[in-house]
Amino acid sequence: MTPDEKKQQVAKAALEYVVPDTIIGIGTGSTANHFVDALASIKHTIEGTVASSNATAERLKSHGIPVLELNSVDEISVYIDGADESNRHLHLIKGGGGALTREKIVAAVSKKFVCIADDSKLVDVMGKFPLPVEVIPMARSYVARQIVKMGGNPIWRDGFTTDNGNVILDVHNLQIMQPVQLEAELNQIVGVVTNGLFAARPADVLLLGSDQGVKKIT
Ligand code: 5RP
């Protein structure tokens, strides 16, 4: 199977986690897009969705799936989203698509976080995928210097602006042995909006598309 076929396979499998008559949180990226397409087939069973990006909101609307503002929602039953890397503790690196901040917010509000990915995303130690950090534009150089002091190599994602009007630094050369600590440390740098480590709030379930079928890690 190609990576995209595995993403499609796992996206369909995630339909099992959709709770009828509730609001579902929806992530961003190619795997989440497959999930949106699959969700369209059962759209009449849910109350609505909250999207983690403008792109996802547009895709949901194109299928006629209701998209709600997070501020008008008390509870999200489940958040379904992809990842760039996961370890076996279900700590994640996210933000390859630049939607990390809204993704982290929607995940925080959700009772359950189901991460869907192809099996290449499971790693022993995270950090090979550059860690995205969303930064207020005027703080870009300052934040980059602080990250260099921490041993990272931050590269500005030139030409990219997040849905929140900010910039992204992709941090290379990290071997993330202590994800919870690093997530907190990066967020302490003034000017950082958030970083793409999802370790303080990891996924609850990881579904991996593979040649042998969908694998589940909890
Ligand atoms: C977007 C994300 C995505 O979940 C992540 O980049 C994985 O993308 P894909 O499903 O296309 O492999 O965090 O900000």
PDB file of C-alpha atoms and ligand atoms in Angstrom:
ATOM      1  CA  MET A   1       0.000   0.000   0.000  1.00  0.00           C
ATOM      2  CA  THR A   2       1.173   3.560  -0.614  1.00  0.00           C
ATOM      3  CA  PRO A   3       1.362   5.963   2.357  1.00  0.00           C
ATOM      4  CA  ASP A   4      -1.744   7.697   1.036  1.00  0.00           C
ATOM      5  CA  GLU A   5      -3.685   4.402   0.857  1.00  0.00           C
ATOM      6  CA  LYS A   6      -2.688   3.724   4.462  1.00  0.00           C
ATOM      7  CA  LYS A   7      -3.936   7.190   5.450  1.00  0.00           C
ATOM      8  CA  GLN A   8      -7.246   6.499   3.717  1.00  0.00           C
ATOM      9  CA  GLN A   9      -7.526   3.105   5.410  1.00  0.00           C
ATOM     10  CA  VAL A  10      -6.929   4.514   8.879  1.00  0.00           C
ATOM     11  CA  ALA A  11      -9.226   7.502   8.279  1.00  0.00           C
ATOM     12  CA  LYS A  12     -12.124   5.147   7.512  1.00  0.00           C
ATOM     13  CA  ALA A  13     -11.325   3.090  10.616  1.00  0.00           C
ATOM     14  CA  ALA A  14     -11.589   6.230  12.760  1.00  0.00           C
ATOM     15  CA  LEU A  15     -15.310   6.531  11.936  1.00  0.00           C
ATOM     16  CA  GLU A  16     -15.815   3.950  14.676  1.00  0.00           C
ATOM     17  CA  TYR A  17     -14.802   6.617  17.217  1.00  0.00           C
ATOM     18  CA  VAL A  18     -17.404   9.157  16.100  1.00  0.00           C
ATOM     19  CA  VAL A  19     -19.925   9.599  18.909  1.00  0.00           C
ATOM     20  CA  PRO A  20     -23.486  10.060  17.561  1.00  0.00           C
ATOM     21  CA  ASP A  21     -25.296  13.337  18.284  1.00  0.00           C
ATOM     22  CA  THR A  22     -22.154  15.116  19.505  1.00  0.00           C
ATOM     23  CA  ILE A  23     -19.642  17.651  18.219  1.00  0.00           C
ATOM     24  CA  ILE A  24     -16.474  16.236  16.657  1.00  0.00           C
ATOM     25  CA  GLY A  25     -13.097  18.024  16.512  1.00  0.00           C
ATOM     26  CA  ILE A  26     -11.363  17.732  13.163  1.00  0.00           C
ATOM     27  CA  GLY A  27      -7.643  18.088  12.484  1.00  0.00           C
ATOM     28  CA  THR A  28      -5.648  19.297   9.521  1.00  0.00           C
ATOM     29  CA  GLY A  29      -3.558  17.627   6.827  1.00  0.00           C
ATOM     30  CA  SER A  30      -3.884  14.870   4.252  1.00  0.00           C
ATOM     31  CA  THR A  31      -4.919  12.163   6.760  1.00  0.00           C
ATOM     32  CA  ALA A  32      -7.488  14.464   8.359  1.00  0.00           C
ATOM     33  CA  ASN A  33      -8.747  15.301   4.855  1.00  0.00           C
ATOM     34  CA  HIS A  34      -9.403  11.612   4.236  1.00  0.00           C
ATOM     35  CA  PHE A  35     -11.271  11.523   7.533  1.00  0.00           C
ATOM     36  CA  VAL A  36     -13.427  14.495   6.505  1.00  0.00           C
ATOM     37  CA  ASP A  37     -14.292  12.704   3.262  1.00  0.00           C
ATOM     38  CA  ALA A  38     -15.230   9.549   5.196  1.00  0.00           C
ATOM     39  CA  LEU A  39     -17.210  11.561   7.753  1.00  0.00           C
ATOM     40  CA  ALA A  40     -19.382  12.922   4.957  1.00  0.00           C
ATOM     41  CA  SER A  41     -20.939   9.445   4.624  1.00  0.00           C
ATOM     42  CA  ILE A  42     -22.311   9.637   8.212  1.00  0.00           C
ATOM     43  CA  LYS A  43     -22.740  13.407   8.502  1.00  0.00           C
ATOM     44  CA  HIS A  44     -26.406  13.129   9.520  1.00  0.00           C
ATOM     45  CA  THR A  45     -25.459  11.245  12.706  1.00  0.00           C
ATOM     46  CA  ILE A  46     -23.465  14.116  14.275  1.00  0.00           C
ATOM     47  CA  GLU A  47     -24.418  17.513  15.671  1.00  0.00           C
ATOM     48  CA  GLY A  48     -21.512  19.330  14.040  1.00  0.00           C
ATOM     49  CA  THR A  49     -17.769  19.842  13.983  1.00  0.00           C
ATOM     50  CA  VAL A  50     -15.072  22.227  15.151  1.00  0.00           C
ATOM     51  CA  ALA A  51     -12.221  22.630  12.656  1.00  0.00           C
ATOM     52  CA  SER A  52      -8.548  23.137  13.537  1.00  0.00           C
ATOM     53  CA  SER A  53      -7.855  25.260  10.438  1.00  0.00           C
ATOM     54  CA  ASN A  54      -9.531  27.362   7.791  1.00  0.00           C
ATOM     55  CA  ALA A  55      -8.617  24.730   5.183  1.00  0.00           C
ATOM     56  CA  THR A  56     -10.372  21.972   7.137  1.00  0.00           C
ATOM     57  CA  ALA A  57     -13.400  24.196   7.740  1.00  0.00           C
ATOM     58  CA  GLU A  58     -13.675  24.771   3.984  1.00  0.00           C
ATOM     59  CA  ARG A  59     -13.439  21.055   3.249  1.00  0.00           C
ATOM     60  CA  LEU A  60     -16.090  20.219   5.862  1.00  0.00           C
ATOM     61  CA  LYS A  61     -18.425  22.873   4.455  1.00  0.00           C
ATOM     62  CA  SER A  62     -17.902  21.591   0.909  1.00  0.00           C
ATOM     63  CA  HIS A  63     -19.387  18.284   2.116  1.00  0.00           C
ATOM     64  CA  GLY A  64     -22.308  20.068   3.803  1.00  0.00           C
ATOM     65  CA  ILE A  65     -20.991  19.194   7.286  1.00  0.00           C
ATOM     66  CA  PRO A  66     -21.824  21.910   9.871  1.00  0.00           C
ATOM     67  CA  VAL A  67     -18.787  23.785  11.272  1.00  0.00           C
ATOM     68  CA  LEU A  68     -19.194  25.539  14.635  1.00  0.00           C
ATOM     69  CA  GLU A  69     -17.117  28.230  16.361  1.00  0.00           C
ATOM     70  CA  LEU A  70     -15.245  26.781  19.330  1.00  0.00           C
ATOM     71  CA  ASN A  71     -16.476  29.605  21.564  1.00  0.00           C
ATOM     72  CA  SER A  72     -20.070  28.502  21.035  1.00  0.00           C
ATOM     73  CA  VAL A  73     -19.324  24.894  22.021  1.00  0.00           C
ATOM     74  CA  ASP A  74     -19.168  23.481  25.577  1.00  0.00           C
ATOM     75  CA  GLU A  75     -17.841  20.053  24.810  1.00  0.00           C
ATOM     76  CA  ILE A  76     -16.209  18.079  22.011  1.00  0.00           C
ATOM     77  CA  SER A  77     -16.584  14.306  22.341  1.00  0.00           C
ATOM     78  CA  VAL A  78     -13.584  13.312  20.239  1.00  0.00           C
ATOM     79  CA  TYR A  79     -10.783  14.990  18.292  1.00  0.00           C
ATOM     80  CA  ILE A  80      -9.470  13.173  15.224  1.00  0.00           C
ATOM     81  CA  ASP A  81      -6.228  14.322  13.631  1.00  0.00           C
ATOM     82  CA  GLY A  82      -2.999  13.146  12.022  1.00  0.00           C
ATOM     83  CA  ALA A  83       0.588  13.595  13.203  1.00  0.00           C
ATOM     84  CA  ASP A  84       4.088  14.015  11.840  1.00  0.00           C
ATOM     85  CA  GLU A  85       5.624  11.674  14.417  1.00  0.00           C
ATOM     86  CA  SER A  86       4.435   9.638  17.405  1.00  0.00           C
ATOM     87  CA  ASN A  87       6.334   7.691  20.031  1.00  0.00           C
ATOM     88  CA  ARG A  88       4.904   4.689  21.890  1.00  0.00           C
ATOM     89  CA  HIS A  89       3.648   6.906  24.713  1.00  0.00           C
ATOM     90  CA  LEU A  90       1.471   8.685  22.105  1.00  0.00           C
ATOM     91  CA  HIS A  91       3.432  11.909  22.494  1.00  0.00           C
ATOM     92  CA  LEU A  92       3.281  13.583  19.097  1.00  0.00           C
ATOM     93  CA  ILE A  93       5.001  16.075  16.848  1.00  0.00           C
ATOM     94  CA  LYS A  94       2.395  18.003  14.887  1.00  0.00           C
ATOM     95  CA  GLY A  95       2.320  21.160  12.814  1.00  0.00           C
ATOM     96  CA  GLY A  96       3.785  20.053   9.503  1.00  0.00           C
ATOM     97  CA  GLY A  97       0.764  21.799   7.984  1.00  0.00           C
ATOM     98  CA  GLY A  98       1.211  24.802  10.278  1.00  0.00           C
ATOM     99  CA  ALA A  99      -2.054  24.377  12.180  1.00  0.00           C
ATOM    100  CA  LEU A 100      -0.471  23.334  15.491  1.00  0.00           C
ATOM    101  CA  THR A 101      -1.944  26.027  17.737  1.00  0.00           C
ATOM    102  CA  ARG A 102      -5.559  25.535  16.760  1.00  0.00           C
ATOM    103  CA  GLU A 103      -4.980  21.771  16.784  1.00  0.00           C
ATOM    104  CA  LYS A 104      -3.683  21.962  20.343  1.00  0.00           C
ATOM    105  CA  ILE A 105      -6.638  24.086  21.421  1.00  0.00           C
ATOM    106  CA  VAL A 106      -9.234  21.749  19.915  1.00  0.00           C
ATOM    107  CA  ALA A 107      -7.413  18.721  21.379  1.00  0.00           C
ATOM    108  CA  ALA A 108      -7.446  20.380  24.820  1.00  0.00           C
ATOM    109  CA  VAL A 109     -11.215  20.860  24.710  1.00  0.00           C
ATOM    110  CA  SER A 110     -11.887  17.305  23.509  1.00  0.00           C
ATOM    111  CA  LYS A 111     -12.670  14.413  25.838  1.00  0.00           C
ATOM    112  CA  LYS A 112     -10.741  11.946  23.653  1.00  0.00           C
ATOM    113  CA  PHE A 113      -7.954  12.416  21.089  1.00  0.00           C
ATOM    114  CA  VAL A 114      -7.712   9.775  18.373  1.00  0.00           C
ATOM    115  CA  CYS A 115      -4.570  10.189  16.267  1.00  0.00           C
ATOM    116  CA  ILE A 116      -4.602   8.656  12.789  1.00  0.00           C
ATOM    117  CA  ALA A 117      -1.465   8.104  10.715  1.00  0.00           C
ATOM    118  CA  ASP A 118       0.333   5.781   8.361  1.00  0.00           C
ATOM    119  CA  ASP A 119       2.749   3.445  10.123  1.00  0.00           C
ATOM    120  CA  SER A 120       5.858   5.399   9.026  1.00  0.00           C
ATOM    121  CA  LYS A 121       4.959   8.026  11.649  1.00  0.00           C
ATOM    122  CA  LEU A 122       5.698   5.748  14.625  1.00  0.00           C
ATOM    123  CA  VAL A 123       9.265   6.349  15.888  1.00  0.00           C
ATOM    124  CA  ASP A 124      11.334   5.377  18.926  1.00  0.00           C
ATOM    125  CA  VAL A 125      12.663   8.890  19.552  1.00  0.00           C
ATOM    126  CA  MET A 126      10.986  11.979  18.109  1.00  0.00           C
ATOM    127  CA  GLY A 127      12.894  14.804  16.462  1.00  0.00           C
ATOM    128  CA  LYS A 128      13.856  13.590  13.015  1.00  0.00           C
ATOM    129  CA  PHE A 129      10.827  15.523  11.780  1.00  0.00           C
ATOM    130  CA  PRO A 130      11.644  19.210  12.434  1.00  0.00           C
ATOM    131  CA  LEU A 131       9.599  20.496  15.360  1.00  0.00           C
ATOM    132  CA  PRO A 132       7.299  23.391  14.327  1.00  0.00           C
ATOM    133  CA  VAL A 133       7.078  26.371  16.669  1.00  0.00           C
ATOM    134  CA  GLU A 134       4.503  29.124  16.035  1.00  0.00           C
ATOM    135  CA  VAL A 135       5.940  32.560  16.837  1.00  0.00           C
ATOM    136  CA  ILE A 136       4.657  36.153  16.936  1.00  0.00           C
ATOM    137  CA  PRO A 137       6.331  37.731  13.845  1.00  0.00           C
ATOM    138  CA  MET A 138       8.290  40.473  15.677  1.00  0.00           C
ATOM    139  CA  ALA A 139       9.835  37.884  18.033  1.00  0.00           C
ATOM    140  CA  ARG A 140      11.120  35.579  15.282  1.00  0.00           C
ATOM    141  CA  SER A 141      14.846  36.334  15.590  1.00  0.00           C
ATOM    142  CA  TYR A 142      14.808  36.463  19.384  1.00  0.00           C
ATOM    143  CA  VAL A 143      13.000  33.127  19.656  1.00  0.00           C
ATOM    144  CA  ALA A 144      15.386  31.596  17.098  1.00  0.00           C
ATOM    145  CA  ARG A 145      18.406  32.695  19.181  1.00  0.00           C
ATOM    146  CA  GLN A 146      16.909  31.177  22.325  1.00  0.00           C
ATOM    147  CA  ILE A 147      16.264  27.890  20.529  1.00  0.00           C
ATOM    148  CA  VAL A 148      19.864  27.794  19.277  1.00  0.00           C
ATOM    149  CA  LYS A 149      20.999  28.101  22.919  1.00  0.00           C
ATOM    150  CA  MET A 150      18.875  25.017  23.643  1.00  0.00           C
ATOM    151  CA  GLY A 151      20.717  23.053  20.937  1.00  0.00           C
ATOM    152  CA  GLY A 152      18.146  23.289  18.155  1.00  0.00           C
ATOM    153  CA  ASN A 153      18.579  24.584  14.624  1.00  0.00           C
ATOM    154  CA  PRO A 154      15.529  26.740  13.851  1.00  0.00           C
ATOM    155  CA  ILE A 155      14.676  27.400  10.197  1.00  0.00           C
ATOM    156  CA  TRP A 156      12.092  30.063   9.345  1.00  0.00           C
ATOM    157  CA  ARG A 157       9.280  28.632   7.179  1.00  0.00           C
ATOM    158  CA  ASP A 158       9.695  31.564   4.804  1.00  0.00           C
ATOM    159  CA  GLY A 159       6.559  32.736   3.009  1.00  0.00           C
ATOM    160  CA  PHE A 160       4.188  30.861   5.334  1.00  0.00           C
ATOM    161  CA  THR A 161       1.685  32.613   7.622  1.00  0.00           C
ATOM    162  CA  THR A 162      -0.498  30.662  10.047  1.00  0.00           C
ATOM    163  CA  ASP A 163      -4.281  31.083  10.298  1.00  0.00           C
ATOM    164  CA  ASN A 164      -3.475  33.221  13.369  1.00  0.00           C
ATOM    165  CA  GLY A 165      -1.223  35.610  11.409  1.00  0.00           C
ATOM    166  CA  ASN A 166       2.030  34.277  12.851  1.00  0.00           C
ATOM    167  CA  VAL A 167       5.211  32.637  11.534  1.00  0.00           C
ATOM    168  CA  ILE A 168       6.664  29.153  11.987  1.00  0.00           C
ATOM    169  CA  LEU A 169      10.183  28.134  12.979  1.00  0.00           C
ATOM    170  CA  ASP A 170      10.937  24.480  12.126  1.00  0.00           C
ATOM    171  CA  VAL A 171      13.486  23.222  14.626  1.00  0.00           C
ATOM    172  CA  HIS A 172      15.968  20.685  13.268  1.00  0.00           C
ATOM    173  CA  ASN A 173      18.613  18.626  15.080  1.00  0.00           C
ATOM    174  CA  LEU A 174      16.522  17.663  18.097  1.00  0.00           C
ATOM    175  CA  GLN A 175      16.553  14.256  19.750  1.00  0.00           C
ATOM    176  CA  ILE A 176      13.518  14.561  21.966  1.00  0.00           C
ATOM    177  CA  MET A 177      14.160  12.360  24.989  1.00  0.00           C
ATOM    178  CA  GLN A 178      11.899  14.319  27.356  1.00  0.00           C
ATOM    179  CA  PRO A 179       8.926  15.589  25.330  1.00  0.00           C
ATOM    180  CA  VAL A 180       6.857  16.887  28.258  1.00  0.00           C
ATOM    181  CA  GLN A 181       9.753  18.997  29.563  1.00  0.00           C
ATOM    182  CA  LEU A 182      10.753  20.303  26.125  1.00  0.00           C
ATOM    183  CA  GLU A 183       7.166  21.254  25.311  1.00  0.00           C
ATOM    184  CA  ALA A 184       6.959  23.336  28.507  1.00  0.00           C
ATOM    185  CA  GLU A 185      10.425  24.854  28.066  1.00  0.00           C
ATOM    186  CA  LEU A 186       9.751  26.032  24.507  1.00  0.00           C
ATOM    187  CA  ASN A 187       6.426  27.539  25.518  1.00  0.00           C
ATOM    188  CA  GLN A 188       8.245  29.614  28.165  1.00  0.00           C
ATOM    189  CA  ILE A 189      10.167  31.581  25.514  1.00  0.00           C
ATOM    190  CA  VAL A 190       8.530  34.987  25.171  1.00  0.00           C
ATOM    191  CA  GLY A 191       7.064  35.323  21.689  1.00  0.00           C
ATOM    192  CA  VAL A 192       6.272  31.620  21.277  1.00  0.00           C
ATOM    193  CA  VAL A 193       2.565  31.020  20.738  1.00  0.00           C
ATOM    194  CA  THR A 194       2.888  27.273  21.020  1.00  0.00           C
ATOM    195  CA  ASN A 195       5.043  24.421  19.797  1.00  0.00           C
ATOM    196  CA  GLY A 196       4.165  21.244  17.954  1.00  0.00           C
ATOM    197  CA  LEU A 197       4.898  18.831  20.788  1.00  0.00           C
ATOM    198  CA  PHE A 198       1.688  17.231  22.012  1.00  0.00           C
ATOM    199  CA  ALA A 199       3.062  15.586  25.144  1.00  0.00           C
ATOM    200  CA  ALA A 200       1.354  17.279  28.103  1.00  0.00           C
ATOM    201  CA  ARG A 201      -1.865  16.262  26.360  1.00  0.00           C
ATOM    202  CA  PRO A 202      -0.903  13.208  24.271  1.00  0.00           C
ATOM    203  CA  ALA A 203      -3.261  11.228  22.067  1.00  0.00           C
ATOM    204  CA  ASP A 204      -5.468   8.681  23.839  1.00  0.00           C
ATOM    205  CA  VAL A 205      -5.529   6.274  20.915  1.00  0.00           C
ATOM    206  CA  LEU A 206      -3.145   5.934  17.963  1.00  0.00           C
ATOM    207  CA  LEU A 207      -4.460   4.186  14.857  1.00  0.00           C
ATOM    208  CA  LEU A 208      -1.819   3.265  12.275  1.00  0.00           C
ATOM    209  CA  GLY A 209      -2.559   2.298   8.694  1.00  0.00           C
ATOM    210  CA  SER A 210      -0.318  -0.556   7.542  1.00  0.00           C
ATOM    211  CA  ASP A 211      -0.020  -3.375   5.007  1.00  0.00           C
ATOM    212  CA  GLN A 212      -1.278  -5.711   7.744  1.00  0.00           C
ATOM    213  CA  GLY A 213      -4.384  -3.607   8.437  1.00  0.00           C
ATOM    214  CA  VAL A 214      -5.102  -0.935  11.049  1.00  0.00           C
ATOM    215  CA  LYS A 215      -3.019  -1.234  14.223  1.00  0.00           C
ATOM    216  CA  LYS A 216      -4.202   0.304  17.468  1.00  0.00           C
ATOM    217  CA  ILE A 217      -1.943   1.579  20.266  1.00  0.00           C
ATOM    218  CA  THR A 218      -3.381   2.941  23.525  1.00  0.00           C
TER     219      THR A 218
HETATM  220  C1  5RP B   1      -0.944  19.777  10.480  1.00  0.00           C
HETATM  221  C2  5RP B   1      -0.589  18.539  11.198  1.00  0.00           C
HETATM  222  C3  5RP B   1      -0.806  17.241  10.499  1.00  0.00           C
HETATM  223  O1  5RP B   1      -1.579  16.421  11.322  1.00  0.00           O
HETATM  224  C4  5RP B   1       0.510  16.587  10.238  1.00  0.00           C
HETATM  225  O2  5RP B   1       1.346  17.482   9.527  1.00  0.00           O
HETATM  226  C5  5RP B   1       0.352  15.287   9.456  1.00  0.00           C
HETATM  227  O3  5RP B   1      -0.053  15.574   8.148  1.00  0.00           O
HETATM  228  P1  5RP B   1      -0.473  14.466   7.115  1.00  0.00           P
HETATM  229  O4  5RP B   1      -1.737  13.851   7.612  1.00  0.00           O
HETATM  230  O5  5RP B   1      -0.641  15.219   5.831  1.00  0.00           O
HETATM  231  O6  5RP B   1       0.661  13.453   7.029  1.00  0.00           O
HETATM  232  O7  5RP B   1      -0.141  18.554  12.312  1.00  0.00           O
HETATM  233  O8  5RP B   1      -0.587  20.927  11.186  1.00  0.00           O
END
